[in-house]
Short mmCIF file of N, CA and C in Angstrom, two decimals:
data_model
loop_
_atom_site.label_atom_id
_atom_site.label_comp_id
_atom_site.label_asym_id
_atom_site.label_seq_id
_atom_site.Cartn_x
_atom_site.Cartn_y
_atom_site.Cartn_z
N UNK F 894 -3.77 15.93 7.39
CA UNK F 894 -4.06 14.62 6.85
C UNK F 894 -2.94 13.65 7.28
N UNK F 895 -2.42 12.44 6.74
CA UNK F 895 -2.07 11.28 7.00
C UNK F 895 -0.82 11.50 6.44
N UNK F 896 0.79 10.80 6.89
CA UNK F 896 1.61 10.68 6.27
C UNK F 896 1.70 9.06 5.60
N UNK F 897 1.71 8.71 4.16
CA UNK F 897 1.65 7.73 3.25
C UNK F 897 2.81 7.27 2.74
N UNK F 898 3.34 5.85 3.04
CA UNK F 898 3.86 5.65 2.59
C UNK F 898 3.55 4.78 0.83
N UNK F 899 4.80 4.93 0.00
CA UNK F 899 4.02 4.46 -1.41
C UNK F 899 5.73 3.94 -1.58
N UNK F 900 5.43 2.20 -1.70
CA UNK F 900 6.14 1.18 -2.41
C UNK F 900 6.01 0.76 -3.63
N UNK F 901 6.93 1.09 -4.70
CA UNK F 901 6.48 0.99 -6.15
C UNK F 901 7.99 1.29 -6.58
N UNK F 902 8.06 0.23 -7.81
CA UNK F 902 9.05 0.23 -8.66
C UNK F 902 8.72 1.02 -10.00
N UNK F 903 7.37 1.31 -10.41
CA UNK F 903 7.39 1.78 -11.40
C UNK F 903 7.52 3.61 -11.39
N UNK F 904 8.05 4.28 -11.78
CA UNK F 904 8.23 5.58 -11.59
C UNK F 904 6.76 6.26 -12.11
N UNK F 905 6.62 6.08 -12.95
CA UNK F 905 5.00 6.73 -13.54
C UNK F 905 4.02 6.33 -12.67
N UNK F 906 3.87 4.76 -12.17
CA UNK F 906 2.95 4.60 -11.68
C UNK F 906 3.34 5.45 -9.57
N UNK F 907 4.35 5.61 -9.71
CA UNK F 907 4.94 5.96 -8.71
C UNK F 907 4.62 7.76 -8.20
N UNK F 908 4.58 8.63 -9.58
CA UNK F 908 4.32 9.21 -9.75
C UNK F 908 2.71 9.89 -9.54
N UNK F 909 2.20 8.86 -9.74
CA UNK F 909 0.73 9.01 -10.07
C UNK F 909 0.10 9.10 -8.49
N UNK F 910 0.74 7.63 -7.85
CA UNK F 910 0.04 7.59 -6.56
C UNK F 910 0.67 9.12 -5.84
N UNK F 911 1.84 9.42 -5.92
CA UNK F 911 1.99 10.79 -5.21
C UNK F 911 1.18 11.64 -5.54
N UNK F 912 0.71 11.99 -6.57
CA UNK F 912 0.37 12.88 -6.91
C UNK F 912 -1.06 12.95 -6.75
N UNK F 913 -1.65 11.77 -6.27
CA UNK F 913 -3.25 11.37 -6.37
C UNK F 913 -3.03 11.76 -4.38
N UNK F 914 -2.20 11.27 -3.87
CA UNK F 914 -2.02 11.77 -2.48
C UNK F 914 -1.67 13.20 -2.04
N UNK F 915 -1.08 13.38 -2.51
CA UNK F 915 -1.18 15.55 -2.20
C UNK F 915 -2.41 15.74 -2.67
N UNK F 916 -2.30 15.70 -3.52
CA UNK F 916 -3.91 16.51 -3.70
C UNK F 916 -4.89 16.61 -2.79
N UNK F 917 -4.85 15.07 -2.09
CA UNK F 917 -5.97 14.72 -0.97
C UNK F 917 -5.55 15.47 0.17
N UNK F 918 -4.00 16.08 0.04
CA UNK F 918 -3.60 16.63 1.11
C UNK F 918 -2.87 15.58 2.12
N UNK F 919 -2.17 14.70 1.82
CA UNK F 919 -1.51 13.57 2.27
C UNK F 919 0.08 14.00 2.13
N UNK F 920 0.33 13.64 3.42
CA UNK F 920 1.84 13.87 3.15
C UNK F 920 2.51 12.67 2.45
N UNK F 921 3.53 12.39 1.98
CA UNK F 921 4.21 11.11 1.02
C UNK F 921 5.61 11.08 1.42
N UNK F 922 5.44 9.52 1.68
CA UNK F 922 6.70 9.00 1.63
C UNK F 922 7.20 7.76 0.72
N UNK F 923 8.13 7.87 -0.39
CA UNK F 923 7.91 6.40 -1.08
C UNK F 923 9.45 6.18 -1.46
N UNK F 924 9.25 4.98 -1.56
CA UNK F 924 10.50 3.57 -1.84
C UNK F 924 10.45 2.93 -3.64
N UNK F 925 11.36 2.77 -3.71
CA UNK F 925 11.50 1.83 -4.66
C UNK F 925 11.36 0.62 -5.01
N UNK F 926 11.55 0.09 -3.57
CA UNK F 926 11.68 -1.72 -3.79
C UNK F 926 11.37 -1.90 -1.62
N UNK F 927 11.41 -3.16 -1.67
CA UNK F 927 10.67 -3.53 -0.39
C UNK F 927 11.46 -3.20 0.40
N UNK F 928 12.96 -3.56 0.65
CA UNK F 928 13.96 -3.53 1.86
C UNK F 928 14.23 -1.89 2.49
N UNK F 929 13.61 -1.12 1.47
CA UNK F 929 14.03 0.44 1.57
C UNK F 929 12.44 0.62 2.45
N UNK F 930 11.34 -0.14 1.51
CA UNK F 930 9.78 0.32 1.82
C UNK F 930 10.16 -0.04 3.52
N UNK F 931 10.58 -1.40 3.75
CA UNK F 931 10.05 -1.72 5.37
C UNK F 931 11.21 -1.06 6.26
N UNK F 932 12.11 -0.29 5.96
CA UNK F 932 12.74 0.27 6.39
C UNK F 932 12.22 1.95 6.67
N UNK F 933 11.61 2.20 5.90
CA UNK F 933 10.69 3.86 5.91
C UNK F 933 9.60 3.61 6.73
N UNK F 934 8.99 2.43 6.64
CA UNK F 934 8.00 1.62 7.71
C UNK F 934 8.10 1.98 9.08
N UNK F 935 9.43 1.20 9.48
CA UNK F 935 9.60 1.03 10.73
C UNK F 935 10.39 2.56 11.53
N UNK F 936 11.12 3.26 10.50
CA UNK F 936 11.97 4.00 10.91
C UNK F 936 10.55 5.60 11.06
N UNK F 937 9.74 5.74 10.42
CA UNK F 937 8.94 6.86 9.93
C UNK F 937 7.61 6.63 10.75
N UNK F 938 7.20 5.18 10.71
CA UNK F 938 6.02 4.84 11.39
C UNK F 938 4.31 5.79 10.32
N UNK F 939 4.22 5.72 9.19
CA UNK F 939 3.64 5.98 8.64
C UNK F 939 2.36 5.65 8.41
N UNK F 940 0.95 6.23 8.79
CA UNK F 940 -0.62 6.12 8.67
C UNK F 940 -1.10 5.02 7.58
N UNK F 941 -0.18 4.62 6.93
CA UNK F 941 -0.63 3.91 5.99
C UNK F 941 0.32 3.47 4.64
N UNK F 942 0.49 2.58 4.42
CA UNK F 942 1.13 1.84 2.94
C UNK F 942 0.29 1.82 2.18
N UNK F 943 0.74 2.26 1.02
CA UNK F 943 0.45 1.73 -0.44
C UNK F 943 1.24 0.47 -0.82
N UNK F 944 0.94 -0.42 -1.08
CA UNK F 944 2.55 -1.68 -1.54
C UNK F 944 1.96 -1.93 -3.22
N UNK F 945 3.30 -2.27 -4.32
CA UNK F 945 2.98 -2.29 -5.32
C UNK F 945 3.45 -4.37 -4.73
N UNK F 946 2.42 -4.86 -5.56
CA UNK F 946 2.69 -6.34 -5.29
C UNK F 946 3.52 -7.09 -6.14
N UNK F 947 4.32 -6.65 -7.33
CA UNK F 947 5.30 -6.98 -8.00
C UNK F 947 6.79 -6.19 -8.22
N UNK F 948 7.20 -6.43 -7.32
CA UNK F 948 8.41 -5.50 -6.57
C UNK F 948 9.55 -6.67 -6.85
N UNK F 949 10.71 -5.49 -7.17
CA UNK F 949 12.22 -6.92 -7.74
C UNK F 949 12.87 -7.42 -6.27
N UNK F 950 13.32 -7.93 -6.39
CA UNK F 950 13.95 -8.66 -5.16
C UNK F 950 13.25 -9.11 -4.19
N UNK F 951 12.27 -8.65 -3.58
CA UNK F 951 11.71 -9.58 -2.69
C UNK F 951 9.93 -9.02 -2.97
N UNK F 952 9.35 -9.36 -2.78
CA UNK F 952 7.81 -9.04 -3.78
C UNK F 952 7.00 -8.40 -2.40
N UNK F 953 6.35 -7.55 -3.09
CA UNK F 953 5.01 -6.80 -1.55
C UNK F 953 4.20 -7.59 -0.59
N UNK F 954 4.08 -8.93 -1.39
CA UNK F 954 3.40 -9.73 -0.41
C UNK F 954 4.29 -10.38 0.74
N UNK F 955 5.60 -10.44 0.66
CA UNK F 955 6.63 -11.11 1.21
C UNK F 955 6.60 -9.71 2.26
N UNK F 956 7.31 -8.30 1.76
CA UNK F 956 7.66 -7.54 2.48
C UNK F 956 6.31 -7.24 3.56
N UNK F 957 4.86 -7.30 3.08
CA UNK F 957 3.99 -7.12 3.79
C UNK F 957 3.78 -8.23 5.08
N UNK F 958 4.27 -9.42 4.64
CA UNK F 958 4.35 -10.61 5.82
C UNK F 958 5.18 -9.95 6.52
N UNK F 959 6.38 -9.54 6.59
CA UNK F 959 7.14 -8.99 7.52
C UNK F 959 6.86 -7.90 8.34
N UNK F 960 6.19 -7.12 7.63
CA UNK F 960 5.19 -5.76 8.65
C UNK F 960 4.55 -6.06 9.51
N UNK F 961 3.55 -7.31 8.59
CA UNK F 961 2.65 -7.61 10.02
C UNK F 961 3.32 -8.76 11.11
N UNK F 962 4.23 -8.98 10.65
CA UNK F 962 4.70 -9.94 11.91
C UNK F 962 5.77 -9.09 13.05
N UNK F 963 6.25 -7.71 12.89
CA UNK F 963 7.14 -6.98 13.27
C UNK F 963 6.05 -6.02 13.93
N UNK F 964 6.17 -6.11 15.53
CA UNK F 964 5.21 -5.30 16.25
C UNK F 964 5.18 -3.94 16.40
N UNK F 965 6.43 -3.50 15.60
CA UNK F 965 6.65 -1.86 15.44
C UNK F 965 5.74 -1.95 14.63
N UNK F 966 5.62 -2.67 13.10
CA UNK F 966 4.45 -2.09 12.13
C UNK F 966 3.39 -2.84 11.85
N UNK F 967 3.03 -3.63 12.76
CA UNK F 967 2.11 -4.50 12.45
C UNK F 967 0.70 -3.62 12.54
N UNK F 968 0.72 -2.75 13.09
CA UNK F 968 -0.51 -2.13 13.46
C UNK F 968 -0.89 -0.91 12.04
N UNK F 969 0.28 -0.96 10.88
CA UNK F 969 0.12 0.23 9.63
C UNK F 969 -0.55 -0.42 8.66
N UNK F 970 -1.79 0.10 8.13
CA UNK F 970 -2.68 -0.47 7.21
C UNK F 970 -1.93 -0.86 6.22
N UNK F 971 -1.92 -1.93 5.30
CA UNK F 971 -1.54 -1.65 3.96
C UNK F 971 -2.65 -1.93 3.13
N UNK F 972 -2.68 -0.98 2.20
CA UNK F 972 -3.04 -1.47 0.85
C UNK F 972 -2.30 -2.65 -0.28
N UNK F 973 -2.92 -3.20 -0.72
CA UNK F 973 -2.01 -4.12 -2.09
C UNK F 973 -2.07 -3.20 -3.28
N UNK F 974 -1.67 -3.05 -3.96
CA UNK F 974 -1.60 -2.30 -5.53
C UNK F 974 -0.69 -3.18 -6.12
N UNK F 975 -1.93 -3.65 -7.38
CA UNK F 975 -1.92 -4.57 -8.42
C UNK F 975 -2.68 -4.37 -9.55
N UNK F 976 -1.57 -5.20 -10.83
CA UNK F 976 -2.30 -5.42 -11.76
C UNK F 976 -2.93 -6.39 -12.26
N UNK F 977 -2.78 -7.38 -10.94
CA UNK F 977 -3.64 -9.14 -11.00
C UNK F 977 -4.72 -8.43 -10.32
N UNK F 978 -5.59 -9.07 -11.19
CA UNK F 978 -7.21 -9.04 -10.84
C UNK F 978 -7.53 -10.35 -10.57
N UNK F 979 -7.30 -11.33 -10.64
CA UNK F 979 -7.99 -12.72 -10.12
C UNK F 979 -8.53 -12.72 -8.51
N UNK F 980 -9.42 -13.78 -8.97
CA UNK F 980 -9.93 -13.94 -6.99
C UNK F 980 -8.66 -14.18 -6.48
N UNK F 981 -7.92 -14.98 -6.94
CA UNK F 981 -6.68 -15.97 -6.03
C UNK F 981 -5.86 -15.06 -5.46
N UNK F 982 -6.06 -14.08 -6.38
CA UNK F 982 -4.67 -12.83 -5.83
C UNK F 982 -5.12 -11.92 -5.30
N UNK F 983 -6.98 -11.62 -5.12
CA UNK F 983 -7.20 -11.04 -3.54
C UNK F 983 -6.69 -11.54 -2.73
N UNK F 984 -7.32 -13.33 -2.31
CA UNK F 984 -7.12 -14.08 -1.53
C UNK F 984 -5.35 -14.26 -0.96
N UNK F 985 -4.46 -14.32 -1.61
CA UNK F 985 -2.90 -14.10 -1.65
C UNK F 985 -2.70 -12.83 -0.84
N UNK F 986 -3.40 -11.35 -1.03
CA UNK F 986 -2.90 -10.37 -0.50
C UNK F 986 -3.70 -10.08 0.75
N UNK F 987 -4.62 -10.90 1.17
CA UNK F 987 -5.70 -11.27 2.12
C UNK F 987 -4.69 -11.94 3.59
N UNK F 988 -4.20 -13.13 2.79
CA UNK F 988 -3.63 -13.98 3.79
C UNK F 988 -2.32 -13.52 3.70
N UNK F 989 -1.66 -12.69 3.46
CA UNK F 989 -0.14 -11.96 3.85
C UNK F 989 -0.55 -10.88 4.91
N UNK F 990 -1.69 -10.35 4.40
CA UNK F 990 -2.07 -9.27 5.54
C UNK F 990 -1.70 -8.08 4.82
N UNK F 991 -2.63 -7.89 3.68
CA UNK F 991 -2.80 -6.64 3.45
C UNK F 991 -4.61 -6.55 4.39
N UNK F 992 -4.60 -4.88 4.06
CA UNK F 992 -5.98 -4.50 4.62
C UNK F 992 -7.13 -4.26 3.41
N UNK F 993 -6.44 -4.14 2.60
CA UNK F 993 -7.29 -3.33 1.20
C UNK F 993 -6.52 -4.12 0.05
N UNK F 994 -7.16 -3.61 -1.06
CA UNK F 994 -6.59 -4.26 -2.78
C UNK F 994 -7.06 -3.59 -3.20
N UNK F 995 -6.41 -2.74 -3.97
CA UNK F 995 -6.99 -2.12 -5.10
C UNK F 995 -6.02 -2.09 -6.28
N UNK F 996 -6.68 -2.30 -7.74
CA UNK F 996 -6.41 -2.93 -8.92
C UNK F 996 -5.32 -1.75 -9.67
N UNK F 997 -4.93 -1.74 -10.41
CA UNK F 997 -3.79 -1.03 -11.07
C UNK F 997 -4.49 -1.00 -12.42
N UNK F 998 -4.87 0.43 -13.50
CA UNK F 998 -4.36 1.40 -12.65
C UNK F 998 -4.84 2.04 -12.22
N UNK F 999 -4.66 3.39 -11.11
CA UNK F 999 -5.46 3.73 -9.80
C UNK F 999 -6.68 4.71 -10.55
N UNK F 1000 -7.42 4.14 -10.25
CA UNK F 1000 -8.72 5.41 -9.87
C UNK F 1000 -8.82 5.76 -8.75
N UNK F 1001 -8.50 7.40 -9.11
CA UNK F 1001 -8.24 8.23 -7.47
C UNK F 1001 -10.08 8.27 -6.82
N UNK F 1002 -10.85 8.17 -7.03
CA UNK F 1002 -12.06 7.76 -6.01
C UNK F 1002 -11.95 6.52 -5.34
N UNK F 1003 -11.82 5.52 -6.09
CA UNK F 1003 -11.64 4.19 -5.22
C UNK F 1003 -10.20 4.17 -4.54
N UNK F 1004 -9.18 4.83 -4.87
CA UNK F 1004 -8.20 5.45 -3.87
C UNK F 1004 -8.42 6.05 -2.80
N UNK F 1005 -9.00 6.68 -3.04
CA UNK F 1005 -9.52 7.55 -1.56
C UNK F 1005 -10.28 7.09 -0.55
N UNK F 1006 -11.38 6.19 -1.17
CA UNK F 1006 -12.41 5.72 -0.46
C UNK F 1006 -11.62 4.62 0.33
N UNK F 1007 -10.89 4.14 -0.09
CA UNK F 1007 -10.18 2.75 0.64
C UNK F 1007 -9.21 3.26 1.47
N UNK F 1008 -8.74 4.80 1.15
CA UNK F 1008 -8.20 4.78 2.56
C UNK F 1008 -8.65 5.57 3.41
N UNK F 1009 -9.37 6.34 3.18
CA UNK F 1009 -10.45 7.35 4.01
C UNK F 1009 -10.67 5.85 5.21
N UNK F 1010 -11.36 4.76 4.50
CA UNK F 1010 -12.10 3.92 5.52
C UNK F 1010 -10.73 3.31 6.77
N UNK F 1011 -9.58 3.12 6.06
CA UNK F 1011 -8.66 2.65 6.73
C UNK F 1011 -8.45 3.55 7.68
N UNK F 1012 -8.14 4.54 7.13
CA UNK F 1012 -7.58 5.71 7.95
C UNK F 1012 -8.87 6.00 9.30
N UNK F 1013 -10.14 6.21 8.88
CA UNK F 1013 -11.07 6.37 10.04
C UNK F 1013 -11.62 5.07 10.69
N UNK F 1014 -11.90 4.51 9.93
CA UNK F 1014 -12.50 3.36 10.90
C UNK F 1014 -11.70 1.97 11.42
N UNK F 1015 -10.28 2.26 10.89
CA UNK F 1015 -8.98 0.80 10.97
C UNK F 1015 -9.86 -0.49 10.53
N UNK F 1016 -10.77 -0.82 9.51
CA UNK F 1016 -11.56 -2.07 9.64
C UNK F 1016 -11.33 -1.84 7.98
N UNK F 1017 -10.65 -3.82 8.06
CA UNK F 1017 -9.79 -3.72 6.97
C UNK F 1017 -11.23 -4.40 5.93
N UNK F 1018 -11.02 -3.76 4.92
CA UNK F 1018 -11.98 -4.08 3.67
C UNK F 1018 -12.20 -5.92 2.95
N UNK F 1019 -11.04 -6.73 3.71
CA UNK F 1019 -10.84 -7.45 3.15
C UNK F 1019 -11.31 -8.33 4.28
N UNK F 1020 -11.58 -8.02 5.39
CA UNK F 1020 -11.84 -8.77 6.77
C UNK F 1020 -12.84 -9.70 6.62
#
C-alpha cells in the first residue's frame, strides 16, 4: 500500500488517523505542526497527505500553498481534515490546493474512499 503522511496537532485525533491507516495497510508518517509536516513532505516524498487545517503557527492551508507551489511536492495529493463544515471552507481548501476535504471527525469509509480515488485515479475530488 501507500506511505501517508498525517499533519495534526491533536494527538487523539492524530492517533485515530494512524490507526484508521494501518489497518488499510498504509504505511504512516506524521508531524505535529506544518514546518515539520512540509519538511517530511519534501524529504520522504510521501503518496499522500492528510493536513489537519487548524495547525499552531502557520495553518494547513498556508503549509498546503507551499507544497503545491514547491515542484518537489507539488505533485502529493493532499487531503484537508477539518472541523469547518461551511461551503466557504471547502472553497478555502479548494483554492490553496488541497485535492480532497473531508470533515472531522473521521469516518474511516469516507477515509478510504477519498483516498483509494486519489491514490488510483490522481483526479482530485474537488476539481
Amino acid at each position: 500500500m501507500a506511505e501517508i503522511l498525517i499533519v495534526e496537532d491533536n494527538e487523539a485525533n492524530m492517533r485515530l488517523a494512524r490507526l484508521l491507516l494501518l489497518n488499510a495497510g498504509h504505511s504512516v508518517l506524521w508531524a505535529a505542526d506544518a514546518e515539520a509536516g512540509l519538511t517530511l513532505a519534501r524529504d520522504k516524498q510521501p503518496a499522500l497527505i492528510l493536513m489537519d487545517i487548524q495547525l499552531p503557527d502557520m495553518d494547513g492551508l498556508a503549509a498546503t500553498r507551499l507544497l503545491k507551489q514547491d515542484p518537489v511536492t507539488a505533485h502529493i495529493p493532499v487531503i484537508a481534515l477539518t472541523a469547518m463544515a461551511m461551503k466557504e471552507d471547502r472553497e478555502k481548501t479548494r483554492l490553496a490546493g488541497c485535492d480532497a476535504y473531508i470533515i472531522k471527525p473521521l469516518r474511516y469509509q469516507e477515509l478510504y474512499q477519498v483516498i483509494d480515488t486519489l491514490l488510483n485515479t490522481h483526479v482530485s475530488p474537488l476539481a
